[in-house]
Tab-separated table of C-alpha atoms (C1' of nucleotides) in Angstrom:
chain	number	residue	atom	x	y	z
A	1	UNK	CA	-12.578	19.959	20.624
A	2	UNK	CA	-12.373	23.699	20.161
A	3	UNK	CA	-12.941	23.761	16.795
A	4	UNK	CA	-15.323	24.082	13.347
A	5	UNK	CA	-16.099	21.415	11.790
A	6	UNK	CA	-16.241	22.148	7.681
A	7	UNK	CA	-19.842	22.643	6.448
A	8	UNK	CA	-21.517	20.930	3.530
A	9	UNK	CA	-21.359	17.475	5.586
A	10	UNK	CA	-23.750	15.653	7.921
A	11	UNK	CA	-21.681	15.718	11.302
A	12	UNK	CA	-22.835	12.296	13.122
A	13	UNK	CA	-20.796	11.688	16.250
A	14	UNK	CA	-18.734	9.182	14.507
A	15	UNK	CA	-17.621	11.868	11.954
A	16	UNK	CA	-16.309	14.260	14.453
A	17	UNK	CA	-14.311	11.645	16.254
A	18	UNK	CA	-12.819	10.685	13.033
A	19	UNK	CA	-12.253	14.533	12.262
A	20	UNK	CA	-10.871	15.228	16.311
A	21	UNK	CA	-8.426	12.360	15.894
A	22	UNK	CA	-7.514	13.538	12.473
A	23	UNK	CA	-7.245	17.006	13.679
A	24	UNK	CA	-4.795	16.422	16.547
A	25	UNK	CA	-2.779	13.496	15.170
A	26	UNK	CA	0.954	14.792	14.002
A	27	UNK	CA	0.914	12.742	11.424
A	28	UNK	CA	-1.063	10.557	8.937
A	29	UNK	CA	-3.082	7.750	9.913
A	30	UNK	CA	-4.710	4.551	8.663
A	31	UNK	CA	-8.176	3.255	9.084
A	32	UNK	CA	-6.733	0.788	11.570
A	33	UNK	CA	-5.174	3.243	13.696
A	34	UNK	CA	-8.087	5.433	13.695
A	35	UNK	CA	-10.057	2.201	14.855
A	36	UNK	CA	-8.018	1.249	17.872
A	37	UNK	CA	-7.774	5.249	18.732
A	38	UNK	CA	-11.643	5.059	19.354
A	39	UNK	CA	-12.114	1.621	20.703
A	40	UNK	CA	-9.456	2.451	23.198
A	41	UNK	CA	-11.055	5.388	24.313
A	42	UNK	CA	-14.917	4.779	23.820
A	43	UNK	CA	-16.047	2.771	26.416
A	44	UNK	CA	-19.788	2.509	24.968
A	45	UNK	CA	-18.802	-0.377	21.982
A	46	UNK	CA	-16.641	1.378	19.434
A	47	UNK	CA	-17.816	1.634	15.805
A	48	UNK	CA	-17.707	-0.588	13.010
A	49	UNK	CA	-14.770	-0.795	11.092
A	50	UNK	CA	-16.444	-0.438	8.252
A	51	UNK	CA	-17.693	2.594	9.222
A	52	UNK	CA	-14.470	4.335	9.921
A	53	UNK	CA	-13.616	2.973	6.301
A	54	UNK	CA	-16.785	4.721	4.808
A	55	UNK	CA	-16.248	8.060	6.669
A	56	UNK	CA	-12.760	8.342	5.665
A	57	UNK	CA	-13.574	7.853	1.886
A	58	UNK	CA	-16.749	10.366	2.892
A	59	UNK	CA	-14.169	12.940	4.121
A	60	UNK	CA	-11.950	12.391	0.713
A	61	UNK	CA	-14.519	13.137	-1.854
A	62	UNK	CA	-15.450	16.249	0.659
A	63	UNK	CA	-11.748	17.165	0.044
A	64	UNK	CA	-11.075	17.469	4.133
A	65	UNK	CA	-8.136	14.818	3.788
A	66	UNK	CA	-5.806	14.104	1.620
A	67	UNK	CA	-4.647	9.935	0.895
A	68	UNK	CA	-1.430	8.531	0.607
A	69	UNK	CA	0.618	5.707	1.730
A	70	UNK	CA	4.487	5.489	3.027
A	71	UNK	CA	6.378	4.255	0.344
A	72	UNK	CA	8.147	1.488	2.461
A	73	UNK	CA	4.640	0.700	3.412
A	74	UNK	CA	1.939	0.121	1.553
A	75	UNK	CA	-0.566	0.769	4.325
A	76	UNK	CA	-3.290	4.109	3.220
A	77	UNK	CA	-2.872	6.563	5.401
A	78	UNK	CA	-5.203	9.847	5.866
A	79	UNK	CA	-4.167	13.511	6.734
A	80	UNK	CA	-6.477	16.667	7.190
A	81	UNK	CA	-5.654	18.806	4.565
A	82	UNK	CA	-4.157	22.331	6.314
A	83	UNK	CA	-2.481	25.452	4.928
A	84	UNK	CA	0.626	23.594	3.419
A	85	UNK	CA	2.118	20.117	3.305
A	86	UNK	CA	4.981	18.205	5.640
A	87	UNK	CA	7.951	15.696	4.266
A	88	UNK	CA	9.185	13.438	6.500
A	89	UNK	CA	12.540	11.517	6.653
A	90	UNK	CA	12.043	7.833	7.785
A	91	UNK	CA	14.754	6.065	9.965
A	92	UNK	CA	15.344	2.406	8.286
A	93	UNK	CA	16.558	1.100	11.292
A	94	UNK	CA	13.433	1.944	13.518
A	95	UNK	CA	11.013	3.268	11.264
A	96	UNK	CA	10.599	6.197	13.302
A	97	UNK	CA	9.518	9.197	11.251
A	98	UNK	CA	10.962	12.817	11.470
A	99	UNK	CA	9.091	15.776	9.675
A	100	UNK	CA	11.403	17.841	8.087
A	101	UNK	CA	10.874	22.034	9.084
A	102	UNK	CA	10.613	23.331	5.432
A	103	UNK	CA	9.905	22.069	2.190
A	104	UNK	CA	12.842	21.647	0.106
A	105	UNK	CA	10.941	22.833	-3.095
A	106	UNK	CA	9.637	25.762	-1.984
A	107	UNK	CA	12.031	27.933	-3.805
A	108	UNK	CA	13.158	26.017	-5.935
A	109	UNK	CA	11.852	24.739	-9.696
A	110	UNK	CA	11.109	20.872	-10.552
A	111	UNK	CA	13.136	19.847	-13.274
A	112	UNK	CA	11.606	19.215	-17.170
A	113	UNK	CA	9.926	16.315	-17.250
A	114	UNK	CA	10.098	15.905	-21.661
A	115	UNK	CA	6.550	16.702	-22.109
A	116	UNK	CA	5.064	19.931	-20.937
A	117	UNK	CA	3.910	18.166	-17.834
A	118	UNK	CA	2.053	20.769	-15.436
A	119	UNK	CA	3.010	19.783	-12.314
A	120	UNK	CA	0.777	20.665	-9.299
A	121	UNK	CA	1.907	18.780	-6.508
A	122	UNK	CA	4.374	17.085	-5.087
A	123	UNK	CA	5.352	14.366	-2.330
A	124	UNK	CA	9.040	13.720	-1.156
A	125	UNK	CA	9.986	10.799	1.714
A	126	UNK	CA	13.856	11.072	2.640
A	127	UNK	CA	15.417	7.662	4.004
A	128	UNK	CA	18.600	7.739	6.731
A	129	UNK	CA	19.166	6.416	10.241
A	130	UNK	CA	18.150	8.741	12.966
A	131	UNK	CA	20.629	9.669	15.785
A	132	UNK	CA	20.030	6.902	18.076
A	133	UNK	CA	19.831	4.336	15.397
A	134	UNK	CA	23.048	5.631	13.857
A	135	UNK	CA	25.229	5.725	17.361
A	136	UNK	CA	23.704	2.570	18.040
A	137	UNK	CA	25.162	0.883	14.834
A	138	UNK	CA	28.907	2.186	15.994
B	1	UNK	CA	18.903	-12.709	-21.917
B	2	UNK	CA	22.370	-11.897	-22.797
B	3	UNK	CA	22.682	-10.810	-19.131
B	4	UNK	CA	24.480	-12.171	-16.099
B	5	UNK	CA	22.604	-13.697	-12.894
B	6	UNK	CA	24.260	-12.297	-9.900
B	7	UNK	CA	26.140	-14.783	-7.430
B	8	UNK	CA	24.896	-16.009	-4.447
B	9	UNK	CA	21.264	-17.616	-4.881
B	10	UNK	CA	20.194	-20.522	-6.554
B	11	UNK	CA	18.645	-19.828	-10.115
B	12	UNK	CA	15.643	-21.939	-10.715
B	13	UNK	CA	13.714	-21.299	-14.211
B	14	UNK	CA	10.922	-19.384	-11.679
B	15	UNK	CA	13.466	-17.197	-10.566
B	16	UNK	CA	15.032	-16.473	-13.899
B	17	UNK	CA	12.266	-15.742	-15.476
B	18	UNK	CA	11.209	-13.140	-12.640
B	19	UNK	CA	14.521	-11.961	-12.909
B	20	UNK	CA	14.379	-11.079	-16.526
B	21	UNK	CA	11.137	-9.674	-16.082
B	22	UNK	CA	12.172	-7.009	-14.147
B	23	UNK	CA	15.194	-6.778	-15.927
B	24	UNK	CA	13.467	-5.588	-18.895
B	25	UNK	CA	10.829	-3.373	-17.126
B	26	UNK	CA	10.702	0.458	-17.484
B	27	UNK	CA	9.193	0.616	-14.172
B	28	UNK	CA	8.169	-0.831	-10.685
B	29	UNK	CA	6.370	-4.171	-11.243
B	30	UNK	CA	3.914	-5.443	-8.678
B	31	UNK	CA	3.496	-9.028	-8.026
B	32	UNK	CA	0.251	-9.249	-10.129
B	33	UNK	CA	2.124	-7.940	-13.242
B	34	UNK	CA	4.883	-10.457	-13.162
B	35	UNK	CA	2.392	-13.247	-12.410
B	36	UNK	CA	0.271	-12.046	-15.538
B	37	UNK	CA	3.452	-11.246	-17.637
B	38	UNK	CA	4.295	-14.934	-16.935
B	39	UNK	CA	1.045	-16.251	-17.586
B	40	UNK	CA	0.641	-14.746	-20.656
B	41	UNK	CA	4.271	-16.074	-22.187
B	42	UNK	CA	4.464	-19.254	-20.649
B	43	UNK	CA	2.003	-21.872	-22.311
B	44	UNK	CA	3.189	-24.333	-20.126
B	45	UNK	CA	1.311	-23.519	-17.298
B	46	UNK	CA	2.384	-20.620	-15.133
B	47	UNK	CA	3.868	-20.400	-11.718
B	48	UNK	CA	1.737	-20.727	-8.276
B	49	UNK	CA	1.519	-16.860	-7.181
B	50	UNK	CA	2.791	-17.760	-4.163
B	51	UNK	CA	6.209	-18.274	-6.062
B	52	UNK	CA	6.114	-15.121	-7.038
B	53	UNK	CA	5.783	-13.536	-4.279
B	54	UNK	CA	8.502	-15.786	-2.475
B	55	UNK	CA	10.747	-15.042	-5.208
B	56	UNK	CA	10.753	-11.127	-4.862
B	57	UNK	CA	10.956	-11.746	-1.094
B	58	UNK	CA	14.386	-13.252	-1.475
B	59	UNK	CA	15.734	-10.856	-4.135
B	60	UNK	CA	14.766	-8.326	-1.391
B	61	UNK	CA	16.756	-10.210	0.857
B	62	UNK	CA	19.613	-10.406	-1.297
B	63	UNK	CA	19.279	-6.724	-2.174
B	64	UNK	CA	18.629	-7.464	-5.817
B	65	UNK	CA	15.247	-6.047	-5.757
B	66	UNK	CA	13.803	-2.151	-4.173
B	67	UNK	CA	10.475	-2.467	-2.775
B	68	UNK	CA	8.304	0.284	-2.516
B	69	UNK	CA	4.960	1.874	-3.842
B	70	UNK	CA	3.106	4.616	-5.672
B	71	UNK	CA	2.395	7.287	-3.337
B	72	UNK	CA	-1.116	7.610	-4.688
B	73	UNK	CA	-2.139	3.490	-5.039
B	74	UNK	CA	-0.663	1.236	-2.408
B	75	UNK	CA	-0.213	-1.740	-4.249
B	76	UNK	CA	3.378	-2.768	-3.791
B	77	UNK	CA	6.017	-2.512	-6.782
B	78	UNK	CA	9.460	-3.955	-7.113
B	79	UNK	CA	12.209	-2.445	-9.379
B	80	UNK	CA	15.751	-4.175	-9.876
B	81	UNK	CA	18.462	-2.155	-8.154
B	82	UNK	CA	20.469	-0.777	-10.816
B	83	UNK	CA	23.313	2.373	-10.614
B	84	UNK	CA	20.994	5.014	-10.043
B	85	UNK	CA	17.304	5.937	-9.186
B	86	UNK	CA	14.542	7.822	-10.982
B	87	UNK	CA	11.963	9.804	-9.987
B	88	UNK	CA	8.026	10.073	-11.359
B	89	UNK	CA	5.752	12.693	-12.895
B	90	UNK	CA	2.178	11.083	-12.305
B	91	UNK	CA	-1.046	12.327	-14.073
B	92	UNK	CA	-3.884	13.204	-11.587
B	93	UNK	CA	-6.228	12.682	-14.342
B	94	UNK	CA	-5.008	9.508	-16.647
B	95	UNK	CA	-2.484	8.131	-13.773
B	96	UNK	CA	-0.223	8.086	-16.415
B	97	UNK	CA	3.933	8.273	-15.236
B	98	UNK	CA	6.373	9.800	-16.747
B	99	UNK	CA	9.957	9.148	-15.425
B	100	UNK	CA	12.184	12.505	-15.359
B	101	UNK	CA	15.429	12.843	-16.597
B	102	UNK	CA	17.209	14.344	-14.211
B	103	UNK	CA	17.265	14.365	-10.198
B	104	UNK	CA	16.546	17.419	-8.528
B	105	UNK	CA	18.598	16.558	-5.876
B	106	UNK	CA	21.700	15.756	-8.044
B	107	UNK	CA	22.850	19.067	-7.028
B	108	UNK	CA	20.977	19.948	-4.262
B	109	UNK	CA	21.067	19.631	-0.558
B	110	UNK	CA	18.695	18.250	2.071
B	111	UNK	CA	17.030	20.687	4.436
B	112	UNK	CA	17.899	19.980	8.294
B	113	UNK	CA	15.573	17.664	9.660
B	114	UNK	CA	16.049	19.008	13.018
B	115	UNK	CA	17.651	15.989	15.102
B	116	UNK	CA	21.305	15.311	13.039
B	117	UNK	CA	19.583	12.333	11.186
B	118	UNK	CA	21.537	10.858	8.508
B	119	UNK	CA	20.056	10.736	5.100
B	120	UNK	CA	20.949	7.941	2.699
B	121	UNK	CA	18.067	7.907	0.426
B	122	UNK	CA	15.185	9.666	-0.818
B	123	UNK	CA	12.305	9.450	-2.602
B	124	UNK	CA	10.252	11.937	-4.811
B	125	UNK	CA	7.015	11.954	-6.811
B	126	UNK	CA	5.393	14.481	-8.898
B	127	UNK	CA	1.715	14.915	-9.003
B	128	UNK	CA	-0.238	17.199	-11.915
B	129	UNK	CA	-1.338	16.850	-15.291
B	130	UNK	CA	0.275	15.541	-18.466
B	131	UNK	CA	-0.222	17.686	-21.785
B	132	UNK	CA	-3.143	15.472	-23.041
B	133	UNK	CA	-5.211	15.565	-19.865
B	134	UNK	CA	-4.239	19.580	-19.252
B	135	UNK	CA	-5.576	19.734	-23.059
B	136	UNK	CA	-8.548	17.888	-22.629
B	137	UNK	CA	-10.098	19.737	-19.898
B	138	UNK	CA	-9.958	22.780	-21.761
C	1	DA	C1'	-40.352	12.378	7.701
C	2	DT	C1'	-36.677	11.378	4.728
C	3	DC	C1'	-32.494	10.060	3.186
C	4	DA	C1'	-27.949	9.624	4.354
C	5	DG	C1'	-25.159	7.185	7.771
C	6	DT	C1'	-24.310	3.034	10.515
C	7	DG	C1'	-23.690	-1.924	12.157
C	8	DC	C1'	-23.078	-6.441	11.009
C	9	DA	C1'	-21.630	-10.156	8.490
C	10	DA	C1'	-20.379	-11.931	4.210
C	11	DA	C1'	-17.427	-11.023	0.142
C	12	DC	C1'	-13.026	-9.621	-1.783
C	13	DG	C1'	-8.280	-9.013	-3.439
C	14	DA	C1'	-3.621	-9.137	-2.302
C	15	DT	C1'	-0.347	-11.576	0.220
C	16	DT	C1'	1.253	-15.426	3.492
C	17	DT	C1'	1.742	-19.892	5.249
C	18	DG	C1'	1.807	-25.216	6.042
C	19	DC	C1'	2.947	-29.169	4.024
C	20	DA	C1'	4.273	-32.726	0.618
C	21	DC	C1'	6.883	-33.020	-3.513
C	22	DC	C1'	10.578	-31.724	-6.592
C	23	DT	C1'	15.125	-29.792	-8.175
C	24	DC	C1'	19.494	-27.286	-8.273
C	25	DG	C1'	24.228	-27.633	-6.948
D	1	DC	C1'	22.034	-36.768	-1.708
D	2	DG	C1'	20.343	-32.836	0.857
D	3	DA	C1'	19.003	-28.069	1.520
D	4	DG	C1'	16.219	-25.173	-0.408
D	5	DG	C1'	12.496	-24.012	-3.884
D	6	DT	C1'	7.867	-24.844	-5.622
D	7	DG	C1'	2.745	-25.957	-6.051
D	8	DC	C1'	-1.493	-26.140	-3.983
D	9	DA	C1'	-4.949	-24.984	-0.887
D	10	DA	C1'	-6.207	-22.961	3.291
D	11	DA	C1'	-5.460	-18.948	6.226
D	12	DT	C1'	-4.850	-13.976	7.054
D	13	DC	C1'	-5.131	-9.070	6.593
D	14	DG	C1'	-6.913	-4.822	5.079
D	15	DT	C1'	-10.749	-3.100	2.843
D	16	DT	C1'	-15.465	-3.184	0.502
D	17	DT	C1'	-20.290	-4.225	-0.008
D	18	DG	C1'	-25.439	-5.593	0.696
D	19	DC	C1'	-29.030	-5.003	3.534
D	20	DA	C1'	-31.952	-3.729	7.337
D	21	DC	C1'	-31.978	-0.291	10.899
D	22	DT	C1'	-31.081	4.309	13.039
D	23	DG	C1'	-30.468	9.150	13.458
D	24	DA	C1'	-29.408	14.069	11.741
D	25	DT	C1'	-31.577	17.906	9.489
DNA sequence: ATCAGTGCAAACGATTTGCACCTCG
DNA sequence: CGAGGTGCAAATCGTTTGCACTGAT
């Protein structure tokens, strides 16, 4: 846990094992996930679901995560927000997810969308079969 | 309904109706929105949701259907597979969507994903402000 | 001390499932 | 006629909410 935790919040302990998990998971996780994380590892009676529900939507509004879902998942899924952003391709075979190294926007313009649309953001999910999947399939 | 049913699965008035629901959509449709389309045109009595949701389970299965969601809602959506894909532009503010006319990746290639993994699909959504909105909070 | 945060259990909305009945092919 | 589809109601799953209690500042 060598890190700051963001200001302007009330840190309970419950909020910084939220944030820890958060902060060291490589990749975006639901409430569930988060849940079983800390039951698995606190040994004194893990929280409330609820609560992990509450805190998430706490951290939102705070702007310290950023919500989103898989698209071939409908499950909500929470990510700190860092410096930039990560794509990931998704085997559909295994489900296995692979973040790509670079963004494939970042020099490059989005197309017209009709309207003067002012486009801000962005989120891109690429779909394949990963090595093993694909020499499996042979 | 001057159009054909495809082959292979046994058209029942639920189904057809479904069928020419999405058919006739200009976007993803959950569930809900059939069931209320339905509801709404069909005095005699609607279909059980469950038959809904059956129904889009085997057009999945026959690959008639795409499942997927919004990026920013997870309620799931189904689209008809037709020749090609589009992507969204999605208002931050009004969660309006605005489909764009082009692909950006009509022309342009994939950035390595670091293991060789084999990319067959993709998906891409646009986040930011539509003219109205970007007017509005001026 | 005070007010936000938490636990618990009940409430909810979307989706699924078991079972008897009905219908397409 | 027979396999498969449908309706209904109960079950499930993820998530939200009301309320009394607890703890951070």
């Amino acid at each position: 846990m060598n890190h700051e935790y963001p200001q302007g919040i009330k840190w309970t302990k419950q909020r910084k094992d939220v944030y820890n998990i958060l902060h060291d998971a490589a990749e975006p996780l639901s409430a569930q996930q988060i849940y079983n994380q800390i039951a698995k590892a606190d040994e004194d009676g893990s929280y409330a679901p609820s609560t992990i529900y509450r805190i998430l939507g706490a951290f939102e509004e705070k702007g310290l995560v950023r919500k989103t879902t898989w698209m071939d998942d409908s499950t909500v899924v929470y990510e700190l927000k860092r410096g930039g952003h990560t794509h990931y391709a998704v085997c559909l075979t295994c489900h296995k997810r692979v973040p790509l190294r670079s963004c494939p926007f970042a020099h490059i313009h989005f197309p017209e969308t009709g309207d003067d649309f002012q486009i801000t953001e962005h989120k891109l999910e690429l779909y394949g079969y990963c090595k093993e999947c694909k020499n499996a399939k042979k």
